[in-house]
mmCIF file of C-alpha atoms in Angstrom:
data_model
loop_
_atom_site.group_PDB
_atom_site.id
_atom_site.type_symbol
_atom_site.label_atom_id
_atom_site.label_comp_id
_atom_site.label_asym_id
_atom_site.label_seq_id
_atom_site.Cartn_x
_atom_site.Cartn_y
_atom_site.Cartn_z
ATOM 1 C CA SER A 1 19.349 33.467 -23.864
ATOM 2 C CA TYR A 2 17.748 33.307 -20.434
ATOM 3 C CA GLU A 3 17.518 35.509 -17.367
ATOM 4 C CA THR A 4 18.259 34.327 -13.842
ATOM 5 C CA TYR A 5 16.204 35.617 -10.953
ATOM 6 C CA TYR A 6 16.522 34.536 -7.339
ATOM 7 C CA SER A 7 15.320 35.964 -4.026
ATOM 8 C CA ASP A 8 15.789 34.621 -0.496
ATOM 9 C CA GLU A 9 12.558 36.356 0.504
ATOM 10 C CA LEU A 10 10.622 34.702 -2.317
ATOM 11 C CA LEU A 11 12.059 31.284 -1.459
ATOM 12 C CA GLN A 12 11.142 31.704 2.205
ATOM 13 C CA LYS A 13 7.643 32.779 1.178
ATOM 14 C CA PHE A 14 7.391 29.601 -0.888
ATOM 15 C CA LYS A 15 8.458 27.451 2.097
ATOM 16 C CA THR A 16 5.955 29.185 4.365
ATOM 17 C CA ASP A 17 3.234 28.582 1.783
ATOM 18 C CA VAL A 18 4.133 24.879 1.594
ATOM 19 C CA ILE A 19 3.963 24.508 5.381
ATOM 20 C CA GLY A 20 0.640 26.357 5.412
ATOM 21 C CA ARG A 21 -0.804 24.054 2.729
ATOM 22 C CA PHE A 22 0.335 21.036 4.733
ATOM 23 C CA SER A 23 -1.284 22.338 7.942
ATOM 24 C CA LYS A 24 -4.567 22.812 6.033
ATOM 25 C CA GLY A 25 -4.448 19.253 4.741
ATOM 26 C CA GLU A 26 -4.049 20.343 1.104
ATOM 27 C CA ILE A 27 -0.871 18.294 0.647
ATOM 28 C CA GLY A 28 0.569 15.273 2.442
ATOM 29 C CA SER A 29 3.781 14.960 4.432
ATOM 30 C CA ARG A 30 5.632 13.386 1.509
ATOM 31 C CA SER A 31 4.779 16.281 -0.808
ATOM 32 C CA LYS A 32 5.748 18.768 1.891
ATOM 33 C CA ARG A 33 9.171 17.148 2.369
ATOM 34 C CA SER A 34 9.776 16.973 -1.375
ATOM 35 C CA LEU A 35 8.876 20.630 -1.976
ATOM 36 C CA LEU A 36 11.001 21.906 0.931
ATOM 37 C CA TYR A 37 13.906 19.675 -0.098
ATOM 38 C CA ASN A 38 13.869 20.972 -3.666
ATOM 39 C CA ALA A 39 13.538 24.562 -2.471
ATOM 40 C CA GLU A 40 16.722 24.058 -0.454
ATOM 41 C CA ARG A 41 18.454 22.650 -3.533
ATOM 42 C CA ILE A 42 17.557 25.823 -5.452
ATOM 43 C CA ARG A 43 18.976 27.993 -2.646
ATOM 44 C CA GLN A 44 22.211 26.013 -2.543
ATOM 45 C CA PHE A 45 22.665 26.087 -6.309
ATOM 46 C CA HIS A 46 22.223 29.866 -6.284
ATOM 47 C CA ASP A 47 24.690 30.324 -3.432
ATOM 48 C CA ILE A 48 27.547 28.033 -4.513
ATOM 49 C CA GLY A 49 26.695 26.983 -8.066
ATOM 50 C CA GLN A 50 26.199 23.323 -7.242
ATOM 51 C CA VAL A 51 24.024 21.006 -5.154
ATOM 52 C CA ASN A 52 25.736 19.091 -2.361
ATOM 53 C CA LEU A 53 22.644 17.892 -0.527
ATOM 54 C CA PRO A 54 22.576 14.116 -0.148
ATOM 55 C CA ALA A 55 20.089 12.377 -2.403
ATOM 56 C CA LYS A 56 16.820 11.516 -0.738
ATOM 57 C CA ASP A 57 16.734 7.949 0.525
ATOM 58 C CA ARG A 58 13.957 6.240 -1.409
ATOM 59 C CA GLY A 59 14.414 2.926 0.360
ATOM 60 C CA THR A 60 14.021 1.707 3.889
ATOM 61 C CA LYS A 61 15.522 3.494 6.870
ATOM 62 C CA TYR A 62 16.619 0.106 8.222
ATOM 63 C CA VAL A 63 19.985 -0.050 6.435
ATOM 64 C CA LEU A 64 21.460 -3.549 6.363
ATOM 65 C CA CYS A 65 25.069 -4.678 6.375
ATOM 66 C CA GLY A 66 26.455 -6.236 3.197
ATOM 67 C CA ASN A 67 25.689 -9.919 3.768
ATOM 68 C CA TYR A 68 22.181 -9.239 5.116
ATOM 69 C CA GLN A 69 21.408 -6.936 2.185
ATOM 70 C CA GLN A 70 22.588 -9.581 -0.254
ATOM 71 C CA LEU A 71 20.514 -12.241 1.509
ATOM 72 C CA HIS A 72 17.459 -9.994 1.389
ATOM 73 C CA ASP A 73 17.956 -9.203 -2.310
ATOM 74 C CA GLU A 74 18.392 -12.870 -3.256
ATOM 75 C CA PHE A 75 15.185 -13.774 -1.426
ATOM 76 C CA ILE A 76 13.165 -10.960 -3.033
ATOM 77 C CA ALA A 77 14.514 -11.915 -6.472
ATOM 78 C CA SER A 78 13.215 -15.456 -5.928
ATOM 79 C CA LEU A 79 9.628 -14.275 -5.405
ATOM 80 C CA ASP A 80 6.920 -14.356 -8.030
ATOM 81 C CA LYS A 81 4.571 -11.812 -6.497
ATOM 82 C CA LYS A 82 2.741 -8.665 -7.462
ATOM 83 C CA PRO A 83 4.688 -5.420 -6.701
ATOM 84 C CA LYS A 84 2.528 -4.515 -3.678
ATOM 85 C CA ALA A 85 2.993 -7.949 -2.079
ATOM 86 C CA THR A 86 6.726 -7.907 -2.832
ATOM 87 C CA SER A 87 7.064 -4.492 -1.178
ATOM 88 C CA ASP A 88 5.316 -5.720 1.983
ATOM 89 C CA ILE A 89 7.474 -8.852 2.138
ATOM 90 C CA SER A 90 10.638 -6.827 1.557
ATOM 91 C CA TRP A 91 9.746 -4.451 4.395
ATOM 92 C CA SER A 92 9.111 -7.331 6.827
ATOM 93 C CA VAL A 93 12.348 -9.175 6.035
ATOM 94 C CA HIS A 94 14.255 -5.884 6.250
ATOM 95 C CA ARG A 95 12.869 -5.305 9.735
ATOM 96 C CA TYR A 96 13.711 -8.860 10.778
ATOM 97 C CA LEU A 97 17.299 -8.742 9.540
ATOM 98 C CA TYR A 98 17.815 -5.240 10.922
ATOM 99 C CA TYR A 99 16.590 -6.424 14.311
ATOM 100 C CA MET A 100 19.209 -9.203 14.293
ATOM 101 C CA GLN A 101 21.892 -6.788 13.114
ATOM 102 C CA ASN A 102 20.974 -4.295 15.835
ATOM 103 C CA LYS A 103 21.438 -7.036 18.424
ATOM 104 C CA GLY A 104 24.978 -7.598 17.146
ATOM 105 C CA ILE A 105 24.011 -10.766 15.248
ATOM 106 C CA THR A 106 25.511 -10.158 11.801
ATOM 107 C CA SER A 107 24.898 -13.689 10.530
ATOM 108 C CA LEU A 108 21.739 -15.770 10.871
ATOM 109 C CA ALA A 109 24.007 -18.728 11.626
ATOM 110 C CA ASN A 110 24.558 -17.114 15.043
ATOM 111 C CA ALA A 111 20.883 -16.352 15.699
ATOM 112 C CA SER A 112 18.448 -18.501 17.683
ATOM 113 C CA VAL A 113 14.745 -19.269 17.602
ATOM 114 C CA ASP A 114 14.431 -17.217 20.776
ATOM 115 C CA ASP A 115 15.904 -14.194 18.949
ATOM 116 C CA ALA A 116 13.223 -14.569 16.285
ATOM 117 C CA ARG A 117 10.556 -14.939 18.967
ATOM 118 C CA GLN A 118 11.699 -11.736 20.658
ATOM 119 C CA PHE A 119 11.462 -9.942 17.317
ATOM 120 C CA ILE A 120 7.813 -10.962 16.964
ATOM 121 C CA ILE A 121 7.088 -9.909 20.544
ATOM 122 C CA GLU A 122 8.651 -6.501 19.882
ATOM 123 C CA MET A 123 6.585 -6.051 16.718
ATOM 124 C CA ALA A 124 3.416 -7.050 18.581
ATOM 125 C CA SER A 125 4.017 -4.331 21.166
ATOM 126 C CA SER A 126 3.730 -1.574 18.567
ATOM 127 C CA MET A 127 1.557 -3.001 15.784
ATOM 128 C CA LYS A 128 -1.930 -4.337 15.253
ATOM 129 C CA MET A 129 -2.202 -8.104 15.320
ATOM 130 C CA SER A 130 -3.246 -8.101 11.664
ATOM 131 C CA SER A 131 0.131 -6.556 10.782
ATOM 132 C CA VAL A 132 2.008 -9.021 12.999
ATOM 133 C CA LYS A 133 0.150 -11.869 11.299
ATOM 134 C CA ASN A 134 1.346 -10.646 7.906
ATOM 135 C CA ILE A 135 4.951 -10.348 9.130
ATOM 136 C CA VAL A 136 4.896 -13.928 10.435
ATOM 137 C CA ILE A 137 3.487 -15.193 7.130
ATOM 138 C CA TYR A 138 6.220 -13.394 5.178
ATOM 139 C CA LEU A 139 8.955 -14.622 7.507
ATOM 140 C CA LYS A 140 7.715 -18.180 7.002
ATOM 141 C CA GLN A 141 8.299 -17.713 3.263
ATOM 142 C CA PHE A 142 11.757 -16.356 4.078
ATOM 143 C CA GLN A 143 12.441 -19.380 6.280
ATOM 144 C CA LEU A 144 11.474 -21.747 3.447
ATOM 145 C CA PHE A 145 13.904 -19.876 1.195
ATOM 146 C CA LEU A 146 16.704 -20.281 3.759
ATOM 147 C CA LEU A 147 16.047 -24.007 4.171
ATOM 148 C CA SER A 148 15.750 -24.731 0.453
ATOM 149 C CA ASN A 149 19.054 -22.952 -0.210
ATOM 150 C CA HIS A 150 20.811 -24.561 2.790
ATOM 151 C CA ILE A 151 21.642 -21.178 4.308
ATOM 152 C CA PRO A 152 22.673 -21.568 7.975
ATOM 153 C CA SER A 153 19.972 -20.106 10.208
ATOM 154 C CA PRO A 154 17.762 -21.108 13.155
ATOM 155 C CA ASN A 155 14.855 -23.328 12.069
ATOM 156 C CA CYS A 156 11.884 -21.136 12.923
ATOM 157 C CA MET A 157 9.265 -23.019 10.902
ATOM 158 C CA ALA A 158 7.286 -23.970 14.016
ATOM 159 C CA LEU A 159 7.441 -20.396 15.330
ATOM 160 C CA PHE A 160 6.420 -18.829 12.004
ATOM 161 C CA SER A 161 3.603 -21.376 11.658
ATOM 162 C CA THR A 162 1.960 -20.155 14.868
ATOM 163 C CA ARG A 163 -1.599 -19.080 14.153
ATOM 164 C CA ILE A 164 -2.245 -15.405 14.865
ATOM 165 C CA TYR A 165 -5.797 -14.130 14.741
ATOM 166 C CA ARG A 166 -6.561 -10.808 13.090
ATOM 167 C CA GLU A 167 -8.620 -8.238 14.921
ATOM 168 C CA TYR A 168 -11.717 -7.624 12.830
ATOM 169 C CA PRO A 169 -14.026 -4.753 13.773
ATOM 170 C CA ILE A 170 -17.645 -5.740 13.317
ATOM 171 C CA TYR A 171 -19.520 -3.221 11.190
ATOM 172 C CA ASP A 172 -23.279 -3.096 10.898
ATOM 173 C CA TYR A 173 -24.650 -3.559 7.404
ATOM 174 C CA VAL A 174 -26.425 -0.827 5.459
ATOM 175 C CA HIS A 175 -30.151 -1.210 6.036
ATOM 176 C CA ASP A 176 -32.658 -0.893 3.180
ATOM 177 C CA GLU A 177 -33.909 2.413 4.570
ATOM 178 C CA GLU A 178 -30.363 3.797 4.655
ATOM 179 C CA LEU A 179 -29.670 2.617 1.107
ATOM 180 C CA ASP A 180 -32.851 4.355 -0.049
ATOM 181 C CA LEU A 181 -31.707 7.589 1.603
ATOM 182 C CA ILE A 182 -28.332 7.326 -0.137
ATOM 183 C CA ILE A 183 -29.889 6.675 -3.544
ATOM 184 C CA HIS A 184 -32.342 9.539 -3.207
ATOM 185 C CA GLN A 185 -29.436 11.974 -2.741
ATOM 186 C CA ILE A 186 -28.147 11.194 -6.242
ATOM 187 C CA ASP A 187 -29.061 13.537 -9.079
ATOM 188 C CA THR A 188 -29.658 11.004 -11.862
ATOM 189 C CA SER A 189 -30.390 13.766 -14.376
ATOM 190 C CA THR A 190 -26.627 14.251 -14.810
ATOM 191 C CA PRO A 191 -24.034 11.841 -16.289
ATOM 192 C CA LYS A 192 -22.116 11.903 -12.988
ATOM 193 C CA GLY A 193 -25.266 11.013 -11.068
ATOM 194 C CA LYS A 194 -26.063 8.137 -13.432
ATOM 195 C CA ARG A 195 -22.524 6.865 -12.922
ATOM 196 C CA ASP A 196 -22.733 7.154 -9.137
ATOM 197 C CA LEU A 197 -26.043 5.266 -9.015
ATOM 198 C CA ALA A 198 -24.630 2.461 -11.168
ATOM 199 C CA ILE A 199 -21.526 2.198 -8.944
ATOM 200 C CA ILE A 200 -23.521 2.115 -5.704
ATOM 201 C CA LEU A 201 -26.008 -0.474 -6.952
ATOM 202 C CA LEU A 202 -23.292 -2.728 -8.386
ATOM 203 C CA GLY A 203 -21.827 -2.814 -4.886
ATOM 204 C CA ALA A 204 -25.026 -2.843 -2.813
ATOM 205 C CA VAL A 205 -27.132 -5.183 -4.967
ATOM 206 C CA MET A 206 -24.537 -7.423 -6.616
ATOM 207 C CA GLY A 207 -21.848 -7.370 -3.913
ATOM 208 C CA ILE A 208 -18.971 -6.384 -6.217
ATOM 209 C CA ARG A 209 -15.819 -4.963 -4.629
ATOM 210 C CA ALA A 210 -14.952 -1.330 -5.307
ATOM 211 C CA GLY A 211 -11.613 -2.358 -6.823
ATOM 212 C CA ASP A 212 -13.431 -4.549 -9.342
ATOM 213 C CA ILE A 213 -16.115 -1.975 -10.151
ATOM 214 C CA ILE A 214 -13.567 0.649 -11.248
ATOM 215 C CA HIS A 215 -11.992 -1.820 -13.704
ATOM 216 C CA LEU A 216 -15.221 -3.004 -15.371
ATOM 217 C CA LYS A 217 -15.301 -2.727 -19.170
ATOM 218 C CA LEU A 218 -18.179 -2.669 -21.649
ATOM 219 C CA SER A 219 -17.080 -6.087 -22.860
ATOM 220 C CA ASP A 220 -17.649 -7.523 -19.357
ATOM 221 C CA PHE A 221 -21.417 -7.059 -19.745
ATOM 222 C CA ASP A 222 -23.272 -9.768 -21.689
ATOM 223 C CA TRP A 223 -26.716 -8.273 -22.208
ATOM 224 C CA ASN A 224 -28.001 -11.259 -24.182
ATOM 225 C CA SER A 225 -27.524 -13.668 -21.301
ATOM 226 C CA LEU A 226 -27.830 -10.903 -18.664
ATOM 227 C CA GLU A 227 -24.488 -11.829 -17.087
ATOM 228 C CA LEU A 228 -21.467 -9.896 -15.860
ATOM 229 C CA ARG A 229 -18.085 -11.570 -16.381
ATOM 230 C CA PHE A 230 -14.796 -10.285 -14.970
ATOM 231 C CA VAL A 231 -11.648 -11.408 -13.170
ATOM 232 C CA GLN A 232 -11.424 -10.425 -9.506
ATOM 233 C CA ALA A 233 -8.465 -8.092 -8.939
ATOM 234 C CA LYS A 234 -7.832 -9.402 -5.416
ATOM 235 C CA THR A 235 -7.911 -13.143 -6.119
ATOM 236 C CA GLY A 236 -7.431 -13.422 -9.890
ATOM 237 C CA THR A 237 -10.547 -15.610 -9.982
ATOM 238 C CA PRO A 238 -12.911 -15.390 -12.998
ATOM 239 C CA ILE A 239 -16.408 -14.419 -11.838
ATOM 240 C CA VAL A 240 -19.781 -14.765 -13.561
ATOM 241 C CA LEU A 241 -22.719 -12.922 -11.950
ATOM 242 C CA PRO A 242 -26.316 -12.490 -13.068
ATOM 243 C CA LEU A 243 -27.169 -8.895 -13.966
ATOM 244 C CA VAL A 244 -29.963 -8.267 -11.510
ATOM 245 C CA GLU A 245 -32.284 -5.315 -11.097
ATOM 246 C CA PRO A 246 -32.023 -2.477 -10.289
ATOM 247 C CA ALA A 247 -28.242 -2.557 -10.907
ATOM 248 C CA ALA A 248 -28.707 -3.676 -14.533
ATOM 249 C CA SER A 249 -31.041 -0.776 -15.335
ATOM 250 C CA ALA A 250 -28.706 1.747 -13.689
ATOM 251 C CA VAL A 251 -25.735 0.506 -15.717
ATOM 252 C CA LYS A 252 -27.802 0.594 -18.944
ATOM 253 C CA ASP A 253 -28.926 4.161 -18.228
ATOM 254 C CA TYR A 254 -25.337 5.287 -17.649
ATOM 255 C CA ILE A 255 -24.039 3.594 -20.830
ATOM 256 C CA HIS A 256 -26.825 4.915 -23.056
ATOM 257 C CA ASN A 257 -27.061 8.380 -21.547
#
């Protein structure tokens, strides 16, 4: 047996608490929306015994018509990419097809190169050039898919091959004096401090990316030849690096202690 308890006042208090946590930065906007949405589902189930709220849309807000959605899905299915890359490509092609659809062009056979050019111009007005560059690269892949499958569409290969330069901020490097100040803040008498020192020196002395450092395994360290061997997460390239001081000593100290 179970006991049911419900209170409008308690539910409202919960919602107020969620909004307060969001305003303090304790939770993100996605968590806030999810908690408030589910609170409303509880209220509705109590009031009418069922939940009639529409399911949350977990996809894009740029809803495509049938033939565009099918075209998008066939293209995505043809890719052999990692999930993150596939998601970025999917988003870009969705935006592109939705733009055409919004202009009343419900088939790419009726679109023109100028329509595609206007899409890029519109994206450039609200995005960083690095993002626009990625969109153009992904649309070039989409264009190759269209051509190889003989799907009627404007030939935008020249347009999507246009070189777009990313905007790179220039950061100053960490000077030796600054690195010393950082290291001297670490309490190496604790396991956490030993770990932190090893992480910082692997990056500062050996130039290893953070994403690679967090995936290092004991088997990657060859202490006989004093070499570190791993596969770069970003490029998939096998890397062999000499274990140089003081990074080697810091890693040894962390492993042993």
